[in-house]
Amino acid sequence: MFTKLSLIKSVAGAVLCCAAAAALATPNIQHWNSASGARVLFVEDHDIPMLDVAVSLPAGSSFDAADKTGVAGLTHGMLGLGAEGLSEDDISRGMADLGAQFGGNFDQERSGLTLRTLSNAEVRDKALDIMARVLQQPLFPEAVLAREKTRLIAALKESETKPESIADRAFQKAVFGTHPYGYRPSGEIASVESITAQDLKDFYRSHYQASRAIVAIMGDVSHADAEAIAQRLTAKLPVSAAPAAIPLVATRIQASEQRISHPATQSHILLGAPGMARSDPDYYALYVGNHILGGGGFTSRLVNEVREKRGLVYSVYSYFMPLKQPGAFQIGLQTKKEQADEALQLVRRTLADFIAKGPTDKELKAAKQNIIGGFPLRIDSNRKILDYLTLIGLYDLPLTYLDDFTRNVEQVNVEQIRAAFARHIDPQAMATVIVGAPEGAAK
Amino acid sequence: MVKDGVSEDELKLVKAQVMAAEVYKRDSVFYQAMQIGQLESTGLGHRAIPVMLEKLQAVTAEQVQQVAREFLQDDNLTVAVLDPQPLSDKSKHQGKGTSHVH
């Protein structure tokens, strides 16, 4: 398969290509709608003889019904565990024999399957055949479902003993209330217990339509091949009415504080509120501002105040989770129980100060340099580009998203950051959760 | 593996996966630097990559079994067991602590 020379040459070639690509240009994205109705984003690149494909659908946990949480997650999880003419062993063994990597991703919003395979036509064809059947003719076998439910329930029970999971659940509830963004992505135990194969079939039928699918293709195939691949992976998806829209997130919440006891020696602290949607005009101001506040690691204000100056934590961070609708803005830290209140007060002061005054010019300049200088590393592999293709498709971002990214960051100014934070984050209206709270501490 | 060895099918599968993985690894600039650095630091040199792949293709089931016999011996075995402790009663864990270290 490899001669000595060709491999060295191609390894060197790949190094050169990527370094050059990183310095010069963002990938050229081709885009079309497949005859099936699926939206396709494709980057043709023949440097490495391999192909990455991702098919994603808006069918994540926020599409669950309130009394049937876990259905979306199990539907996704069961896709690779039995399809027309293929047992779960046939699927995993079939991919393994080809040296192909078959995976998935699932979150509040999306359900996705990913394939990485060698691009030579014979191998690629076999791998795509399995993927096509898994995606379009899943069987949801009863016996496998029973086993998966047992496994999932065991995992959920285990997570209920961990302070970070307990904190996360309480946080999501406090921020989103009964909104589907607050559901436990894998479902509640009582609900998972009641899920039947018919529930999964119904969910699949109503949420996996071709017209909602995003197909991302990256790598060593021609445009014509990519067209055929997208069609092959989506033409037989179910045809049905679009599911009901997800209700709107209430962006302003009441201040709340929950102290949950736990025998762990560290307190796990989360605070936050609904943050911003992907489409928010303040996206870049909040993104760059958060880099300065708590997203940029060692250079961030929170790390500087809480860790560097006072040694209260090992890590403290903040982030925005931009979804279709406003996902959470979250600050998180762990500290010794006795120091929990001190650390929390300091975090609140740091946040309030940042919101009131915004960043300094110096901080903004450093953050932009860091983000812009690091940008080439975000698109330095086929896998990373594939993820961006999916992101652009799922969130209707402009095809020039990657081309425009550094300019959008460059244009952010101090006043925009201050105004954007003031618009989105009210320090007086945030949810706080402390798991492993100090003994006997009053609010 | 020591007693029965591995089948031709199993061997074929592993070889296919390793060869594919070698292609996939080229998707990472970081990995390429690491691989070159590792090979240079162990004295093999980065030109050894294709040689390694050729030799890997030539590995036989007998060789695998031979290596298994040589290395997979009970005397070399380390086993760690984690006994989960009840969340609400931390004192138990202190009383029995040492007995869990085998």
Coordinates of C-alpha atoms in Angstrom, one line a residue:
Chain A
M1 CA 0.0 0.0 0.0
F2 CA 2.8 2.4 0.8
T3 CA 6.1 2.6 -0.8
K4 CA 8.8 4.1 1.3
L5 CA 9.2 7.1 -0.9
S6 CA 5.6 8.0 -1.4
L7 CA 4.8 7.9 2.3
I8 CA 7.6 10.3 3.3
K9 CA 6.7 12.5 0.4
S10 CA 3.1 12.6 1.4
V11 CA 3.8 13.1 5.0
A12 CA 6.0 16.0 4.1
G13 CA 3.4 17.2 1.7
A14 CA 0.7 17.2 4.3
V15 CA 2.9 19.2 6.7
L16 CA 3.6 21.8 4.0
C17 CA 0.0 22.0 2.8
C18 CA -1.4 22.6 6.2
A19 CA 1.1 25.1 7.3
A20 CA 0.5 27.0 4.0
A21 CA -3.3 26.7 4.3
A22 CA -3.2 27.9 7.8
A23 CA -1.2 31.0 6.9
L24 CA -3.0 31.8 3.7
A25 CA -6.6 30.8 3.4
T26 CA -9.7 29.3 4.9
P27 CA -11.2 26.3 3.2
N28 CA -13.3 26.8 0.1
I29 CA -16.8 25.6 1.0
Q30 CA -19.1 24.2 -1.7
H31 CA -22.7 24.2 -0.8
W32 CA -25.9 22.7 -2.3
N33 CA -29.2 21.1 -1.4
S34 CA -29.4 17.4 -2.2
A35 CA -32.4 16.0 -4.1
S36 CA -33.5 14.5 -0.8
G37 CA -33.8 18.0 0.6
A38 CA -30.7 17.7 2.8
R39 CA -28.4 20.6 3.1
V40 CA -24.8 19.7 2.0
L41 CA -21.5 21.5 2.8
F42 CA -18.4 20.1 1.2
V43 CA -14.7 20.9 1.2
E44 CA -12.7 19.1 -1.4
D45 CA -9.2 18.3 -0.3
H46 CA -7.0 15.6 -1.8
D47 CA -3.9 15.9 0.4
I48 CA -4.7 12.9 2.6
P49 CA -6.4 9.8 1.1
M50 CA -9.3 9.8 3.4
L51 CA -12.9 11.0 3.8
D52 CA -14.8 12.5 6.7
V53 CA -18.6 12.6 6.6
A54 CA -21.0 13.9 9.3
V55 CA -24.8 13.8 9.1
S56 CA -26.5 15.9 11.7
L57 CA -30.1 16.5 12.6
P58 CA -31.8 18.9 14.9
A59 CA -32.9 16.0 17.1
G60 CA -31.1 16.6 20.4
S61 CA -32.5 16.3 23.9
S62 CA -34.3 19.6 23.7
F63 CA -36.7 17.9 21.3
D64 CA -37.8 15.5 24.0
A65 CA -41.3 15.6 25.4
A66 CA -41.3 16.8 29.1
D67 CA -42.6 13.4 30.2
K68 CA -40.4 11.4 27.9
T69 CA -36.9 12.7 28.4
G70 CA -34.2 10.3 27.2
V71 CA -36.1 9.4 24.0
A72 CA -33.9 11.6 21.8
G73 CA -30.7 10.3 23.3
L74 CA -31.6 6.7 23.1
T75 CA -32.8 7.1 19.5
H76 CA -29.4 8.5 18.7
G77 CA -27.6 5.9 20.8
M78 CA -29.5 3.0 19.2
L79 CA -28.9 4.0 15.6
G80 CA -25.6 2.0 15.4
L81 CA -27.0 -1.0 17.2
G82 CA -29.0 -2.7 14.5
A83 CA -30.2 -1.7 11.0
E84 CA -31.8 -3.5 8.1
G85 CA -29.7 -6.6 7.3
L86 CA -27.1 -5.6 10.0
S87 CA -26.8 -6.7 13.6
E88 CA -24.9 -4.4 16.0
D89 CA -21.9 -6.8 15.6
D90 CA -22.1 -6.6 11.8
I91 CA -22.0 -2.8 12.1
S92 CA -19.1 -2.5 14.5
R93 CA -17.2 -5.4 12.9
G94 CA -17.9 -4.2 9.4
M95 CA -16.4 -0.7 10.1
A96 CA -13.5 -2.2 12.1
D97 CA -12.6 -4.5 9.2
L98 CA -12.3 -1.5 6.9
G99 CA -10.3 0.5 9.4
A100 CA -13.1 3.0 9.4
Q101 CA -14.1 5.1 12.4
F102 CA -17.8 5.4 13.1
G103 CA -19.0 7.7 15.8
G104 CA -21.6 10.1 16.8
N105 CA -22.3 13.2 18.7
F106 CA -25.4 14.3 20.7
D107 CA -26.2 17.3 22.7
Q108 CA -29.2 19.5 23.6
E109 CA -29.7 20.5 19.9
R110 CA -28.2 17.9 17.6
S111 CA -28.0 14.2 16.9
G112 CA -25.1 13.3 14.5
L113 CA -23.3 10.4 13.0
T114 CA -19.7 10.7 11.8
L115 CA -17.6 8.5 9.6
R116 CA -13.9 8.6 8.8
T117 CA -12.7 6.2 6.2
L118 CA -10.0 5.7 3.7
S119 CA -11.0 7.4 0.4
N120 CA -10.2 4.6 -2.0
A121 CA -13.5 3.7 -3.7
E122 CA -13.8 0.1 -2.6
V123 CA -13.3 0.8 1.2
R124 CA -15.3 4.0 1.1
D125 CA -18.2 2.4 -0.6
K126 CA -18.5 -0.4 2.0
A127 CA -18.2 2.1 4.9
L128 CA -20.9 4.4 3.4
D129 CA -23.2 1.4 2.8
I130 CA -23.1 0.6 6.5
M131 CA -23.6 4.3 7.5
A132 CA -26.5 4.7 5.0
R133 CA -28.3 1.7 6.4
V134 CA -27.7 2.8 10.1
L135 CA -29.0 6.2 9.4
Q136 CA -31.9 5.4 7.2
Q137 CA -33.1 1.9 8.2
P138 CA -32.5 1.6 12.0
L139 CA -34.3 -1.3 13.7
F140 CA -34.2 -0.4 17.4
P141 CA -34.1 -4.0 18.5
E142 CA -36.0 -4.7 21.7
A143 CA -33.3 -6.8 23.4
V144 CA -30.6 -4.3 22.6
L145 CA -32.8 -1.5 23.9
A146 CA -33.4 -3.3 27.2
R147 CA -29.6 -3.7 27.6
E148 CA -28.9 0.0 26.7
K149 CA -31.6 1.2 29.1
T150 CA -30.0 -0.8 32.0
R151 CA -26.6 0.6 31.1
L152 CA -27.9 4.2 30.9
I153 CA -29.8 4.0 34.2
A154 CA -26.7 2.7 35.9
A155 CA -24.7 5.6 34.4
L156 CA -27.4 8.1 35.5
K157 CA -27.4 6.7 39.0
E158 CA -23.7 6.9 39.2
S159 CA -23.7 10.5 38.0
E160 CA -26.1 11.3 40.8
T161 CA -23.3 10.6 43.3
K162 CA -20.9 13.0 41.7
P163 CA -20.9 16.6 42.9
E164 CA -20.2 18.0 39.4
S165 CA -23.2 16.2 38.0
I166 CA -25.4 17.2 40.8
A167 CA -24.3 20.8 40.4
D168 CA -24.9 20.8 36.7
R169 CA -28.4 19.4 37.0
A170 CA -29.4 21.9 39.6
F171 CA -27.8 24.7 37.5
Q172 CA -29.7 23.8 34.3
K173 CA -33.0 23.6 36.2
A174 CA -32.3 27.0 37.9
V175 CA -31.4 28.7 34.6
F176 CA -34.0 27.1 32.2
G177 CA -36.8 26.1 34.6
T178 CA -39.1 23.7 32.6
H179 CA -37.7 24.8 29.2
P180 CA -36.3 21.8 27.2
Y181 CA -32.7 23.3 27.4
G182 CA -32.9 22.4 31.1
Y183 CA -33.7 18.7 30.5
R184 CA -31.1 16.2 31.5
P185 CA -29.7 15.3 28.0
S186 CA -29.8 11.5 28.7
G187 CA -33.2 11.7 30.3
E188 CA -34.5 11.3 33.8
I189 CA -34.3 7.8 35.3
A190 CA -38.0 7.2 35.7
S191 CA -38.6 8.3 32.1
V192 CA -35.8 6.2 30.7
E193 CA -37.3 3.2 32.5
S194 CA -40.6 3.7 30.6
I195 CA -39.2 4.2 27.1
T196 CA -40.2 1.6 24.5
A197 CA -38.9 0.7 21.1
Q198 CA -42.0 2.3 19.7
D199 CA -41.1 5.6 21.3
L200 CA -37.8 5.6 19.5
K201 CA -39.4 4.7 16.2
D202 CA -41.9 7.5 16.6
F203 CA -39.2 10.0 17.5
Y204 CA -37.0 8.9 14.6
R205 CA -39.9 9.2 12.2
S206 CA -40.8 12.7 13.3
H207 CA -37.3 14.1 13.7
Y208 CA -35.0 12.6 11.2
Q209 CA -36.3 14.0 7.9
A210 CA -34.0 14.7 5.0
S211 CA -35.2 18.3 4.8
R212 CA -33.8 18.9 8.3
A213 CA -30.5 17.1 7.8
I214 CA -27.1 18.7 7.4
V215 CA -24.5 16.7 5.5
A216 CA -20.9 17.8 6.0
I217 CA -18.3 16.2 3.7
M218 CA -14.6 16.8 3.9
G219 CA -11.7 15.2 2.1
D220 CA -10.5 13.2 -0.9
V221 CA -13.6 12.9 -3.1
S222 CA -14.8 14.8 -6.2
H223 CA -17.8 17.1 -6.2
A224 CA -19.8 14.5 -8.1
D225 CA -18.9 11.8 -5.6
A226 CA -19.8 14.1 -2.7
E227 CA -23.2 14.8 -4.4
A228 CA -23.8 11.0 -4.7
I229 CA -22.7 10.4 -1.1
A230 CA -25.0 13.1 0.4
Q231 CA -28.0 11.7 -1.6
R232 CA -27.1 8.1 -0.6
L233 CA -27.1 9.0 3.1
T234 CA -30.4 11.0 3.1
A235 CA -32.7 9.9 0.3
K236 CA -34.4 7.2 2.4
L237 CA -34.8 9.3 5.6
P238 CA -38.4 9.3 6.8
V239 CA -40.9 11.8 5.2
S240 CA -43.2 13.4 7.8
A241 CA -44.4 16.7 9.0
A242 CA -41.8 18.9 10.8
P243 CA -41.9 18.6 14.6
A244 CA -43.3 21.4 16.7
A245 CA -40.9 24.3 17.4
I246 CA -39.1 24.4 20.7
P247 CA -40.7 27.0 23.1
L248 CA -38.8 30.3 23.7
V249 CA -36.2 30.6 26.4
A250 CA -37.1 33.1 29.1
T251 CA -34.0 35.2 29.0
R252 CA -34.4 37.0 32.4
I253 CA -34.6 34.8 35.5
Q254 CA -35.1 35.4 39.2
A255 CA -31.9 35.4 41.3
S256 CA -31.6 32.1 43.2
E257 CA -29.1 30.3 45.4
Q258 CA -29.1 26.6 46.2
R259 CA -26.8 25.0 48.7
I260 CA -26.7 21.3 48.3
S261 CA -24.9 19.2 50.9
H262 CA -22.3 16.6 49.8
P263 CA -19.5 14.8 51.6
A264 CA -16.9 15.8 49.0
T265 CA -14.1 18.0 50.5
Q266 CA -14.4 20.5 47.7
S267 CA -17.4 22.8 47.0
H268 CA -18.5 22.8 43.4
I269 CA -19.9 26.2 42.5
L270 CA -21.8 27.2 39.3
L271 CA -23.4 30.5 38.6
G272 CA -25.0 31.9 35.5
A273 CA -28.1 32.7 33.5
P274 CA -29.5 32.4 30.0
G275 CA -26.8 33.9 27.8
M276 CA -26.9 34.3 24.0
A277 CA -28.1 32.7 20.8
R278 CA -25.8 31.8 18.0
S279 CA -27.5 34.4 15.9
D280 CA -27.1 37.2 18.4
P281 CA -25.7 40.4 16.9
D282 CA -23.6 40.7 20.1
Y283 CA -22.0 37.3 19.4
Y284 CA -18.5 38.6 18.8
A285 CA -18.6 41.2 21.5
L286 CA -19.6 38.6 24.1
Y287 CA -17.2 36.1 22.7
V288 CA -14.2 38.4 22.9
G289 CA -15.4 39.9 26.2
N290 CA -15.8 36.4 27.8
H291 CA -12.3 35.5 26.7
I292 CA -11.1 38.4 28.9
L293 CA -13.5 37.6 31.7
G294 CA -13.0 33.9 32.1
G295 CA -12.6 32.1 28.7
G296 CA -9.0 32.8 28.0
G297 CA -7.4 30.6 30.7
F298 CA -4.4 32.1 32.5
T299 CA -4.9 35.6 31.1
S300 CA -8.5 35.9 32.2
R301 CA -9.7 38.2 34.9
L302 CA -11.4 35.4 36.9
V303 CA -8.2 33.2 36.9
N304 CA -6.1 36.2 37.8
E305 CA -8.3 37.3 40.7
V306 CA -9.4 34.0 42.2
R307 CA -6.4 31.8 41.4
E308 CA -3.3 33.8 40.8
K309 CA -3.8 36.6 43.4
R310 CA -5.5 34.6 46.2
G311 CA -4.9 30.9 45.4
L312 CA -8.5 30.0 46.1
V313 CA -9.0 27.6 43.2
Y314 CA -7.1 25.5 40.7
S315 CA -9.5 26.4 37.9
V316 CA -12.2 29.0 37.4
Y317 CA -13.8 29.7 34.0
S318 CA -16.7 31.3 32.3
Y319 CA -18.4 30.6 29.0
F320 CA -21.4 31.2 26.8
M321 CA -23.1 28.2 25.2
P322 CA -24.6 29.7 22.0
L323 CA -27.5 27.6 20.8
K324 CA -30.4 28.3 18.4
Q325 CA -31.9 30.2 21.4
P326 CA -29.9 31.6 24.3
G327 CA -28.0 28.8 25.9
A328 CA -26.4 29.2 29.3
F329 CA -23.8 31.7 30.4
Q330 CA -21.9 29.9 33.1
I331 CA -19.1 30.6 35.6
G332 CA -17.7 27.5 37.3
L333 CA -15.1 26.8 40.0
Q334 CA -14.2 24.3 42.8
T335 CA -12.7 25.3 46.1
K336 CA -12.2 24.1 49.6
K337 CA -15.4 24.1 51.6
E338 CA -14.2 26.6 54.1
Q339 CA -13.3 29.0 51.3
A340 CA -16.4 28.6 49.2
D341 CA -18.1 31.8 50.3
E342 CA -15.0 33.9 50.0
A343 CA -14.4 32.5 46.5
L344 CA -18.0 33.1 45.5
Q345 CA -18.0 36.7 46.7
L346 CA -14.8 37.3 44.8
V347 CA -16.3 35.8 41.6
R348 CA -19.4 38.0 42.0
R349 CA -17.3 41.1 42.5
T350 CA -15.1 40.3 39.5
L351 CA -18.1 39.8 37.3
A352 CA -20.0 42.9 38.5
D353 CA -16.9 45.0 38.0
F354 CA -16.4 43.6 34.5
I355 CA -20.0 44.3 33.6
A356 CA -19.9 47.8 35.0
K357 CA -16.6 48.9 33.4
G358 CA -15.9 46.4 30.6
P359 CA -12.3 45.4 29.8
T360 CA -9.3 47.7 29.5
D361 CA -7.8 48.6 26.1
K362 CA -4.8 46.5 27.0
E363 CA -6.9 43.4 27.9
L364 CA -8.8 43.8 24.7
K365 CA -5.7 44.0 22.6
A366 CA -4.2 40.9 24.2
A367 CA -7.4 39.0 23.8
K368 CA -7.7 39.8 20.1
Q369 CA -4.1 38.9 19.5
N370 CA -4.6 35.6 21.2
I371 CA -7.8 34.7 19.4
I372 CA -6.7 35.9 16.0
G373 CA -3.2 34.4 16.4
G374 CA -4.7 31.1 17.4
F375 CA -7.3 31.0 14.7
P376 CA -5.3 28.9 12.2
L377 CA -5.1 26.1 14.8
R378 CA -8.9 25.9 14.7
I379 CA -8.9 24.9 11.1
D380 CA -5.7 22.9 10.8
S381 CA -7.2 19.5 10.3
N382 CA -9.9 17.9 8.2
R383 CA -11.7 16.9 11.4
K384 CA -11.9 20.4 12.7
I385 CA -13.1 21.7 9.3
L386 CA -15.8 19.0 9.3
D387 CA -17.1 20.3 12.6
Y388 CA -17.2 23.8 11.3
L389 CA -19.2 22.7 8.2
T390 CA -21.7 21.1 10.5
L391 CA -21.9 24.2 12.7
I392 CA -22.4 26.5 9.8
G393 CA -25.2 24.2 8.5
L394 CA -27.0 23.6 11.8
Y395 CA -27.0 27.3 12.8
D396 CA -27.4 28.9 9.4
L397 CA -24.2 30.8 9.7
P398 CA -22.9 32.5 6.6
L399 CA -20.7 30.3 4.3
T400 CA -18.0 33.0 4.9
Y401 CA -18.1 32.4 8.6
L402 CA -14.5 31.2 8.8
D403 CA -13.3 33.9 6.3
D404 CA -14.9 36.6 8.4
F405 CA -14.1 35.3 11.9
T406 CA -10.8 37.1 12.5
R407 CA -12.2 40.4 11.0
N408 CA -15.3 40.2 13.2
V409 CA -13.0 39.7 16.3
E410 CA -10.8 42.5 15.2
Q411 CA -13.7 45.0 15.0
V412 CA -14.9 44.5 18.5
N413 CA -14.2 47.5 20.8
V414 CA -14.4 48.1 24.6
E415 CA -17.7 49.9 24.5
Q416 CA -19.4 47.2 22.5
I417 CA -18.2 44.6 25.0
R418 CA -19.4 46.6 28.0
A419 CA -22.8 47.3 26.3
A420 CA -23.2 43.7 25.2
F421 CA -22.6 42.3 28.7
A422 CA -24.9 44.9 30.2
R423 CA -27.6 43.8 27.8
H424 CA -27.2 40.1 28.4
I425 CA -25.9 39.5 31.9
D426 CA -27.6 41.0 35.0
P427 CA -25.4 40.1 38.1
Q428 CA -28.5 40.6 40.3
A429 CA -30.5 38.0 38.4
M430 CA -28.4 34.9 38.3
A431 CA -28.7 31.3 39.5
T432 CA -26.1 30.1 41.9
V433 CA -25.6 26.4 42.9
I434 CA -23.1 25.3 45.5
V435 CA -22.7 21.5 45.9
G436 CA -20.8 20.5 49.0
A437 CA -21.6 23.8 50.6
P438 CA -19.8 24.8 53.9
E439 CA -21.5 23.2 56.9
G440 CA -24.1 25.3 58.6
A441 CA -23.4 28.3 56.4
A442 CA -26.2 30.9 56.3
K443 CA -27.1 32.4 53.0
Chain B
M1 CA -3.9 -15.5 23.2
V2 CA -1.1 -17.4 25.0
K3 CA -2.9 -20.8 24.6
D4 CA -4.8 -20.4 21.3
G5 CA -3.0 -17.6 19.5
V6 CA -4.9 -15.2 17.2
S7 CA -6.8 -16.0 14.0
E8 CA -5.9 -14.8 10.6
D9 CA -9.1 -12.7 10.5
E10 CA -8.2 -11.0 13.8
L11 CA -4.7 -10.3 12.5
K12 CA -6.1 -8.9 9.2
L13 CA -8.4 -6.6 11.1
V14 CA -5.7 -5.2 13.3
K15 CA -3.4 -4.6 10.3
A16 CA -6.2 -2.8 8.4
Q17 CA -6.9 -0.6 11.4
V18 CA -3.3 0.2 11.9
M19 CA -2.7 1.1 8.3
A20 CA -5.8 3.2 8.2
A21 CA -4.9 4.9 11.5
E22 CA -1.5 5.8 10.0
V23 CA -3.3 7.7 7.2
Y24 CA -5.7 9.3 9.7
K25 CA -2.8 10.5 11.9
R26 CA -1.7 12.7 9.1
D27 CA -4.7 14.9 9.7
S28 CA -2.9 16.3 12.8
V29 CA 0.1 18.6 12.4
F30 CA 0.8 18.1 16.1
Y31 CA 0.9 14.3 15.7
Q32 CA 3.3 14.5 12.8
A33 CA 5.7 16.5 14.8
M34 CA 5.3 14.1 17.7
Q35 CA 5.8 11.0 15.6
I36 CA 8.9 12.4 14.0
G37 CA 10.3 13.5 17.3
Q38 CA 9.6 10.1 18.9
L39 CA 11.3 8.2 16.2
E40 CA 14.3 10.5 16.2
S41 CA 14.6 10.3 20.0
T42 CA 14.5 6.5 20.0
G43 CA 17.2 6.4 17.4
L44 CA 15.1 4.9 14.7
G45 CA 14.8 8.2 12.7
H46 CA 11.7 9.5 11.0
R47 CA 12.6 7.6 7.8
A48 CA 11.7 4.4 9.7
I49 CA 7.9 5.1 9.4
P50 CA 7.4 3.2 6.1
V51 CA 9.7 0.4 7.2
M52 CA 7.7 0.0 10.3
L53 CA 4.5 -0.3 8.3
E54 CA 6.0 -2.8 6.0
K55 CA 7.2 -4.9 8.9
L56 CA 3.8 -4.6 10.5
Q57 CA 2.2 -6.1 7.4
A58 CA 4.6 -9.0 7.6
V59 CA 3.7 -10.0 11.3
T60 CA 2.4 -13.6 11.5
A61 CA -0.1 -15.2 13.9
E62 CA 2.8 -17.3 15.2
Q63 CA 4.9 -14.3 16.1
V64 CA 2.0 -12.7 18.0
Q65 CA 1.5 -15.9 20.0
Q66 CA 5.2 -16.1 20.7
V67 CA 5.3 -12.6 22.0
A68 CA 2.2 -13.2 24.1
R69 CA 3.9 -16.3 25.7
E70 CA 6.9 -14.3 26.5
F71 CA 5.3 -11.2 28.0
L72 CA 1.7 -12.1 29.2
Q73 CA 2.8 -14.0 32.3
D74 CA 1.0 -14.1 35.6
D75 CA 4.1 -13.2 37.4
N76 CA 4.1 -9.8 35.6
L77 CA 0.5 -9.1 36.3
T78 CA -0.7 -6.2 38.4
V79 CA -4.4 -6.0 39.3
A80 CA -6.0 -2.9 40.9
V81 CA -9.5 -3.1 42.4
L82 CA -11.5 -0.1 43.4
D83 CA -14.2 -0.8 46.0
P84 CA -16.8 2.0 45.9
Q85 CA -17.4 3.5 49.4
P86 CA -20.8 4.7 50.6
L87 CA -21.2 8.4 50.0
S88 CA -22.8 9.2 53.4
D89 CA -20.5 7.2 55.7
K90 CA -16.9 8.2 55.2
S91 CA -15.6 6.6 58.4
K92 CA -16.0 3.1 56.9
H93 CA -13.5 3.9 54.3
Q94 CA -10.9 4.8 57.0
G95 CA -11.4 1.6 59.0
K96 CA -11.0 -0.8 56.0
G97 CA -8.6 1.3 53.9
T98 CA -5.5 -0.7 54.1
S99 CA -7.2 -4.1 53.4
H100 CA -8.0 -2.9 49.9
V101 CA -4.4 -2.6 49.0
H102 CA -3.4 -6.0 47.6

